[in-house]
Amino acid sequence: MKFNFKIAVLCFAPYIPLIALYFLAHIYISNVIVALIVAVGIFSVLELFIHYQYAKPFFKQHPELDLHNFEATGMANFVVVVGIIVIVGLTLAQVPWGSSAAFLASFGLYYAVVNGFKSFRRPAK
């Protein structure tokens, strides 16, 4: 039951520019949903460019940081189940999220914690 902090940071890192893009879009667009869609659209285009230009060569040199080379452990599955129970509980309790940025940040942290508990397996050759 070891937590891999590097992988957790690597998983949460894309959410930081996404939240920043949302705040920038929300300055110019008053509708929350439209601002979120614009931010996700811009982020997707940038993410595709960065992935093919920089991430693929990087992960070929560092397979120990590639998320495809990790498998779920019992603790990662436990965190997924607890997360689903919490999300369903908050939905049934009708707790408002407050803003889309809070939702993105909480989902990013949840995703990072789940992947932080996954274990490394050797990539197939």
Coordinates of N, CA, C and O in Angstrom, one line a residue:
M1 N 0.8 -1.2 0.0 CA 0.0 0.0 0.0 C 0.9 1.2 0.0 O 1.0 2.0 1.0
K2 N 1.6 1.4 -1.1 CA 2.5 2.6 -1.2 C 1.8 3.6 -2.1 O 1.3 3.3 -3.2
F3 N 1.9 4.9 -1.7 CA 1.4 6.0 -2.5 C 2.5 6.6 -3.3 O 3.6 7.0 -2.8
N4 N 2.3 6.6 -4.7 CA 3.3 7.1 -5.6 C 3.0 8.6 -5.8 O 2.1 9.0 -6.6
F5 N 3.7 9.5 -5.1 CA 3.5 10.9 -5.2 C 3.8 11.5 -6.6 O 3.1 12.4 -7.0
K6 N 4.8 11.0 -7.3 CA 5.1 11.5 -8.6 C 4.0 11.3 -9.6 O 3.6 12.2 -10.3
I7 N 3.4 10.1 -9.5 CA 2.2 9.8 -10.4 C 1.0 10.7 -10.1 O 0.3 11.2 -10.9
A8 N 0.8 10.9 -8.8 CA -0.3 11.7 -8.4 C -0.2 13.2 -8.9 O -1.1 13.8 -9.4
V9 N 1.0 13.7 -8.8 CA 1.3 15.1 -9.3 C 1.2 15.1 -10.8 O 0.6 16.0 -11.4
L10 N 1.7 14.1 -11.5 CA 1.6 14.0 -12.9 C 0.1 13.9 -13.4 O -0.3 14.5 -14.4
C11 N -0.7 13.2 -12.6 CA -2.2 13.1 -12.9 C -2.9 14.4 -12.7 O -3.9 14.8 -13.4
F12 N -2.5 15.2 -11.6 CA -3.2 16.4 -11.3 C -2.7 17.6 -12.1 O -3.5 18.6 -12.3
A13 N -1.5 17.5 -12.7 CA -1.0 18.7 -13.4 C -1.8 19.2 -14.5 O -1.9 20.4 -14.7
P14 N -2.5 18.4 -15.4 CA -3.3 19.0 -16.4 C -4.5 19.8 -15.9 O -5.0 20.6 -16.7
Y15 N -4.9 19.5 -14.7 CA -6.1 20.2 -14.2 C -5.8 21.7 -13.9 O -6.7 22.5 -13.9
I16 N -4.6 22.0 -13.6 CA -4.2 23.4 -13.3 C -4.4 24.3 -14.4 O -5.1 25.3 -14.3
P17 N -3.9 24.0 -15.6 CA -4.2 24.9 -16.8 C -5.6 24.9 -17.2 O -6.2 25.9 -17.7
L18 N -6.3 23.7 -17.0 CA -7.7 23.7 -17.3 C -8.5 24.6 -16.4 O -9.4 25.4 -16.9
I19 N -8.2 24.6 -15.1 CA -8.9 25.6 -14.2 C -8.6 27.0 -14.6 O -9.5 27.9 -14.5
A20 N -7.3 27.3 -14.9 CA -6.9 28.6 -15.3 C -7.6 29.1 -16.6 O -8.1 30.2 -16.7
L21 N -7.8 28.2 -17.5 CA -8.5 28.5 -18.8 C -10.0 28.7 -18.5 O -10.6 29.6 -19.1
Y22 N -10.5 28.0 -17.5 CA -11.9 28.2 -17.2 C -12.1 29.6 -16.6 O -13.0 30.3 -16.9
F23 N -11.2 30.0 -15.7 CA -11.3 31.4 -15.1 C -11.1 32.4 -16.1 O -11.8 33.4 -16.1
L24 N -10.2 32.2 -17.1 CA -10.0 33.2 -18.2 C -11.3 33.3 -19.1 O -11.7 34.4 -19.5
A25 N -11.8 32.1 -19.4 CA -13.0 32.1 -20.2 C -14.2 32.7 -19.5 O -15.0 33.4 -20.1
H26 N -14.3 32.5 -18.2 CA -15.4 33.0 -17.4 C -15.3 34.6 -17.2 O -16.3 35.2 -17.0
I27 N -14.1 35.1 -17.4 CA -14.0 36.6 -17.4 C -14.8 37.2 -18.6 O -15.5 38.2 -18.4
Y28 N -14.7 36.6 -19.7 CA -15.3 37.1 -20.9 C -16.7 36.5 -21.2 O -17.4 37.1 -22.0
I29 N -17.0 35.4 -20.7 CA -18.3 34.7 -20.9 C -19.0 34.6 -19.6 O -18.5 33.9 -18.7
S30 N -20.1 35.2 -19.5 CA -20.8 35.2 -18.2 C -21.6 33.8 -17.9 O -21.8 33.5 -16.7
N31 N -21.9 33.1 -18.9 CA -22.6 31.8 -18.7 C -21.6 30.8 -18.3 O -20.6 30.5 -19.0
V32 N -21.8 30.1 -17.2 CA -20.9 29.2 -16.6 C -20.7 28.0 -17.5 O -19.6 27.5 -17.7
I33 N -21.8 27.4 -18.1 CA -21.7 26.2 -18.9 C -20.9 26.5 -20.2 O -20.0 25.8 -20.6
V34 N -21.2 27.7 -20.8 CA -20.5 28.0 -22.1 C -19.0 28.3 -21.8 O -18.2 27.9 -22.6
A35 N -18.7 28.9 -20.7 CA -17.3 29.2 -20.3 C -16.6 27.8 -20.1 O -15.4 27.7 -20.5
L36 N -17.3 26.9 -19.5 CA -16.6 25.6 -19.2 C -16.4 24.8 -20.5 O -15.4 24.2 -20.8
I37 N -17.4 24.9 -21.5 CA -17.2 24.2 -22.8 C -16.1 24.9 -23.6 O -15.3 24.2 -24.2
V38 N -16.0 26.2 -23.5 CA -14.9 26.9 -24.3 C -13.6 26.5 -23.7 O -12.6 26.2 -24.4
A39 N -13.5 26.5 -22.3 CA -12.2 26.1 -21.7 C -11.8 24.7 -22.0 O -10.7 24.4 -22.3
V40 N -12.8 23.8 -22.0 CA -12.5 22.4 -22.3 C -12.1 22.2 -23.7 O -11.2 21.5 -24.0
G41 N -12.7 23.0 -24.6 CA -12.4 22.9 -26.0 C -10.9 23.4 -26.3 O -10.2 22.7 -27.0
I42 N -10.6 24.6 -25.7 CA -9.2 25.1 -25.9 C -8.2 24.2 -25.3 O -7.2 23.9 -25.9
F43 N -8.5 23.6 -24.1 CA -7.6 22.7 -23.4 C -7.4 21.4 -24.2 O -6.3 20.9 -24.3
S44 N -8.5 20.9 -24.8 CA -8.4 19.7 -25.6 C -7.4 19.9 -26.8 O -6.6 19.0 -27.0
V45 N -7.5 21.0 -27.5 CA -6.6 21.2 -28.6 C -5.2 21.3 -28.1 O -4.3 20.7 -28.7
L46 N -5.0 22.1 -27.1 CA -3.6 22.2 -26.5 C -3.1 20.9 -26.0 O -1.9 20.6 -26.2
E47 N -3.9 20.1 -25.4 CA -3.5 18.8 -24.8 C -3.1 17.9 -25.9 O -2.1 17.1 -25.8
L48 N -3.8 17.9 -27.0 CA -3.5 17.0 -28.2 C -2.1 17.4 -28.7 O -1.3 16.5 -29.0
F49 N -1.9 18.7 -28.9 CA -0.6 19.1 -29.4 C 0.5 18.7 -28.5 O 1.5 18.2 -28.9
I50 N 0.4 19.0 -27.2 CA 1.4 18.7 -26.2 C 1.6 17.2 -26.1 O 2.8 16.7 -26.0
H51 N 0.6 16.4 -26.2 CA 0.7 15.0 -26.1 C 1.6 14.4 -27.2 O 2.5 13.6 -26.9
Y52 N 1.2 14.8 -28.4 CA 2.0 14.2 -29.5 C 3.3 14.8 -29.7 O 4.2 14.2 -30.2
Q53 N 3.5 16.1 -29.3 CA 4.8 16.7 -29.5 C 5.8 16.4 -28.4 O 7.0 16.2 -28.7
Y54 N 5.3 16.3 -27.2 CA 6.2 16.2 -26.0 C 6.0 14.9 -25.2 O 7.0 14.3 -24.8
A55 N 4.8 14.5 -24.9 CA 4.5 13.5 -24.0 C 4.9 12.1 -24.5 O 5.5 11.3 -23.8
K56 N 4.6 11.8 -25.8 CA 4.9 10.5 -26.3 C 6.4 10.2 -26.3 O 6.8 9.1 -25.8
P57 N 7.3 11.1 -26.8 CA 8.7 10.8 -26.7 C 9.2 10.7 -25.2 O 10.0 9.9 -24.9
F58 N 8.6 11.6 -24.3 CA 9.0 11.5 -22.9 C 8.7 10.2 -22.3 O 9.5 9.6 -21.6
F59 N 7.5 9.7 -22.5 CA 7.1 8.4 -21.9 C 7.8 7.2 -22.6 O 7.9 6.2 -21.9
K60 N 8.3 7.3 -23.8 CA 9.1 6.3 -24.4 C 10.4 6.1 -23.6 O 10.9 5.1 -23.5
Q61 N 10.9 7.3 -23.2 CA 12.2 7.3 -22.4 C 12.0 6.9 -21.0 O 12.9 6.4 -20.3
H62 N 10.8 7.2 -20.4 CA 10.5 7.0 -19.0 C 9.2 6.2 -18.8 O 8.2 6.8 -18.5
P63 N 9.2 4.9 -19.1 CA 8.0 4.1 -19.0 C 7.5 4.0 -17.5 O 6.4 3.7 -17.3
E64 N 8.4 4.3 -16.6 CA 7.9 4.2 -15.2 C 7.0 5.3 -14.8 O 6.4 5.3 -13.7
L65 N 6.8 6.4 -15.6 CA 5.9 7.5 -15.4 C 4.7 7.4 -16.3 O 3.8 8.2 -16.1
D66 N 4.6 6.5 -17.2 CA 3.5 6.3 -18.1 C 2.3 5.6 -17.4 O 2.5 4.6 -16.8
L67 N 1.1 6.3 -17.4 CA 0.0 5.7 -16.6 C -0.5 4.4 -17.2 O -1.1 3.6 -16.6
H68 N -0.2 4.1 -18.5 CA -0.6 2.9 -19.1 C 0.2 1.7 -18.5 O -0.2 0.5 -18.7
N69 N 1.3 2.0 -17.8 CA 2.1 0.9 -17.3 C 1.8 0.7 -15.8 O 2.6 0.1 -15.1
F70 N 0.6 1.1 -15.3 CA 0.2 0.9 -14.0 C -1.0 0.1 -13.9 O -1.9 0.1 -14.8
E71 N -1.2 -0.7 -12.8 CA -2.4 -1.5 -12.7 C -3.0 -1.2 -11.3 O -2.3 -0.9 -10.4
A72 N -4.3 -1.4 -11.2 CA -5.0 -1.1 -10.0 C -4.7 -2.1 -8.9 O -4.5 -3.3 -9.1
T73 N -4.5 -1.5 -7.7 CA -4.3 -2.3 -6.5 C -5.6 -2.4 -5.7 O -6.6 -1.7 -6.0
G74 N -5.6 -3.1 -4.6 CA -6.8 -3.1 -3.7 C -7.1 -1.8 -3.2 O -8.3 -1.4 -3.0
M75 N -6.0 -1.0 -2.8 CA -6.3 0.3 -2.2 C -6.8 1.3 -3.3 O -7.7 2.1 -3.0
A76 N -6.4 1.2 -4.5 CA -6.9 2.0 -5.6 C -8.4 1.7 -5.8 O -9.2 2.7 -6.0
N77 N -8.7 0.5 -5.8 CA -10.1 0.1 -6.0 C -11.0 0.5 -4.8 O -12.1 1.0 -5.0
F78 N -10.4 0.5 -3.6 CA -11.1 1.0 -2.4 C -11.4 2.5 -2.5 O -12.5 3.0 -2.2
V79 N -10.4 3.2 -3.0 CA -10.6 4.7 -3.1 C -11.6 5.0 -4.2 O -12.4 5.9 -4.0
V80 N -11.7 4.2 -5.3 CA -12.7 4.4 -6.3 C -14.1 4.2 -5.7 O -15.0 5.0 -5.9
V81 N -14.3 3.1 -4.9 CA -15.6 2.8 -4.3 C -16.0 3.9 -3.3 O -17.1 4.3 -3.4
V82 N -15.1 4.3 -2.5 CA -15.4 5.4 -1.5 C -15.7 6.7 -2.3 O -16.7 7.4 -1.9
G83 N -15.0 7.0 -3.3 CA -15.3 8.2 -4.1 C -16.7 8.1 -4.7 O -17.4 9.1 -4.7
I84 N -17.0 7.0 -5.3 CA -18.4 6.9 -5.9 C -19.4 7.0 -4.8 O -20.5 7.7 -5.0
I85 N -19.2 6.4 -3.6 CA -20.2 6.6 -2.5 C -20.3 8.0 -2.1 O -21.4 8.5 -1.9
V86 N -19.2 8.7 -2.0 CA -19.2 10.1 -1.6 C -20.0 11.0 -2.7 O -20.8 11.8 -2.3
I87 N -19.7 10.8 -4.0 CA -20.3 11.5 -5.0 C -21.8 11.3 -5.1 O -22.6 12.2 -5.2
V88 N -22.2 10.0 -4.9 CA -23.7 9.7 -4.9 C -24.3 10.3 -3.6 O -25.4 10.9 -3.7
G89 N -23.6 10.3 -2.5 CA -24.1 10.8 -1.3 C -24.3 12.4 -1.4 O -25.3 12.9 -1.0
L90 N -23.3 13.0 -2.0 CA -23.4 14.5 -2.2 C -24.5 14.8 -3.2 O -25.2 15.8 -3.0
T91 N -24.7 14.0 -4.2 CA -25.8 14.2 -5.1 C -27.1 14.0 -4.5 O -28.1 14.9 -4.7
L92 N -27.3 13.0 -3.7 CA -28.6 12.7 -3.1 C -28.9 13.8 -2.0 O -30.1 14.1 -1.8
A93 N -27.9 14.3 -1.4 CA -28.0 15.4 -0.4 C -28.2 16.8 -1.0 O -28.5 17.7 -0.4
Q94 N -28.1 16.8 -2.4 CA -28.3 18.0 -3.1 C -27.3 19.2 -2.7 O -27.7 20.3 -2.5
V95 N -26.1 18.8 -2.5 CA -25.1 19.7 -2.1 C -24.6 20.5 -3.3 O -24.1 19.8 -4.3
P96 N -24.7 21.8 -3.4 CA -24.2 22.5 -4.5 C -22.7 22.6 -4.6 O -22.1 22.7 -3.5
W97 N -22.1 22.5 -5.8 CA -20.7 22.5 -5.9 C -20.1 23.9 -5.8 O -18.9 24.1 -5.5
G98 N -20.9 24.9 -6.0 CA -20.4 26.3 -5.8 C -19.9 26.9 -7.1 O -20.3 27.9 -7.6
S99 N -18.9 26.2 -7.8 CA -18.4 26.6 -9.1 C -17.9 25.4 -9.8 O -17.6 24.4 -9.2
S100 N -17.7 25.6 -11.1 CA -17.2 24.6 -11.9 C -15.7 24.4 -11.6 O -15.2 23.2 -11.7
A101 N -15.0 25.4 -11.2 CA -13.6 25.2 -10.8 C -13.4 24.3 -9.6 O -12.5 23.5 -9.5
A102 N -14.3 24.5 -8.6 CA -14.3 23.6 -7.5 C -14.5 22.1 -7.9 O -13.9 21.2 -7.3
F103 N -15.5 21.9 -8.8 CA -15.7 20.6 -9.3 C -14.5 20.0 -10.0 O -14.1 18.9 -9.8
L104 N -13.9 20.8 -10.9 CA -12.7 20.3 -11.6 C -11.6 20.0 -10.7 O -10.9 19.0 -10.8
A105 N -11.4 20.9 -9.7 CA -10.3 20.6 -8.7 C -10.5 19.4 -7.9 O -9.6 18.6 -7.7
S106 N -11.7 19.2 -7.4 CA -12.0 18.0 -6.6 C -12.0 16.7 -7.5 O -11.4 15.7 -7.0
F107 N -12.4 16.8 -8.7 CA -12.3 15.6 -9.5 C -10.8 15.3 -9.9 O -10.4 14.1 -9.9
G108 N -10.0 16.4 -10.1 CA -8.6 16.2 -10.4 C -7.9 15.6 -9.2 O -7.0 14.7 -9.3
L109 N -8.2 16.0 -8.0 CA -7.6 15.4 -6.8 C -8.0 14.0 -6.6 O -7.2 13.1 -6.2
Y110 N -9.3 13.7 -6.8 CA -9.8 12.3 -6.8 C -9.0 11.4 -7.7 O -8.6 10.3 -7.4
Y111 N -8.9 11.9 -9.0 CA -8.2 11.1 -10.0 C -6.7 10.9 -9.6 O -6.2 9.8 -9.8
A112 N -6.1 11.9 -9.1 CA -4.7 11.8 -8.7 C -4.5 10.8 -7.5 O -3.6 10.1 -7.5
V113 N -5.4 10.8 -6.6 CA -5.3 9.9 -5.5 C -5.5 8.5 -5.9 O -4.8 7.6 -5.5
V114 N -6.5 8.2 -6.8 CA -6.7 6.9 -7.3 C -5.5 6.4 -8.0 O -5.0 5.3 -7.8
N115 N -4.9 7.2 -8.9 CA -3.7 6.8 -9.7 C -2.5 6.7 -8.8 O -1.5 6.0 -9.1
G116 N -2.4 7.5 -7.7 CA -1.3 7.4 -6.8 C -1.2 6.1 -6.1 O -0.1 5.7 -5.7
F117 N -2.3 5.4 -5.9 CA -2.2 4.1 -5.3 C -2.1 2.9 -6.3 O -2.0 1.8 -5.8
K118 N -2.0 3.2 -7.5 CA -1.8 2.1 -8.5 C -0.3 1.7 -8.5 O 0.6 2.4 -8.1
S119 N 0.0 0.4 -8.9 CA 1.3 -0.1 -8.8 C 1.9 -0.2 -10.2 O 1.2 -0.5 -11.2
F120 N 3.2 -0.1 -10.3 CA 3.9 -0.2 -11.6 C 4.1 -1.6 -12.1 O 4.4 -2.5 -11.3
R121 N 3.8 -1.9 -13.3 CA 4.1 -3.2 -13.9 C 5.0 -2.9 -15.1 O 4.9 -1.9 -15.8
R122 N 5.8 -3.8 -15.4 CA 6.7 -3.7 -16.6 C 5.9 -3.6 -17.9 O 5.0 -4.4 -18.1
P123 N 6.3 -2.7 -18.8 CA 5.5 -2.6 -20.1 C 5.8 -3.8 -20.9 O 6.9 -4.4 -20.9
A124 N 4.8 -4.2 -21.7 CA 5.0 -5.3 -22.6 C 5.9 -4.9 -23.8 O 5.8 -3.8 -24.3
K125 N 6.8 -5.8 -24.3 CA 7.6 -5.4 -25.4 C 7.3 -6.2 -26.6 O 6.7 -7.1 -26.7

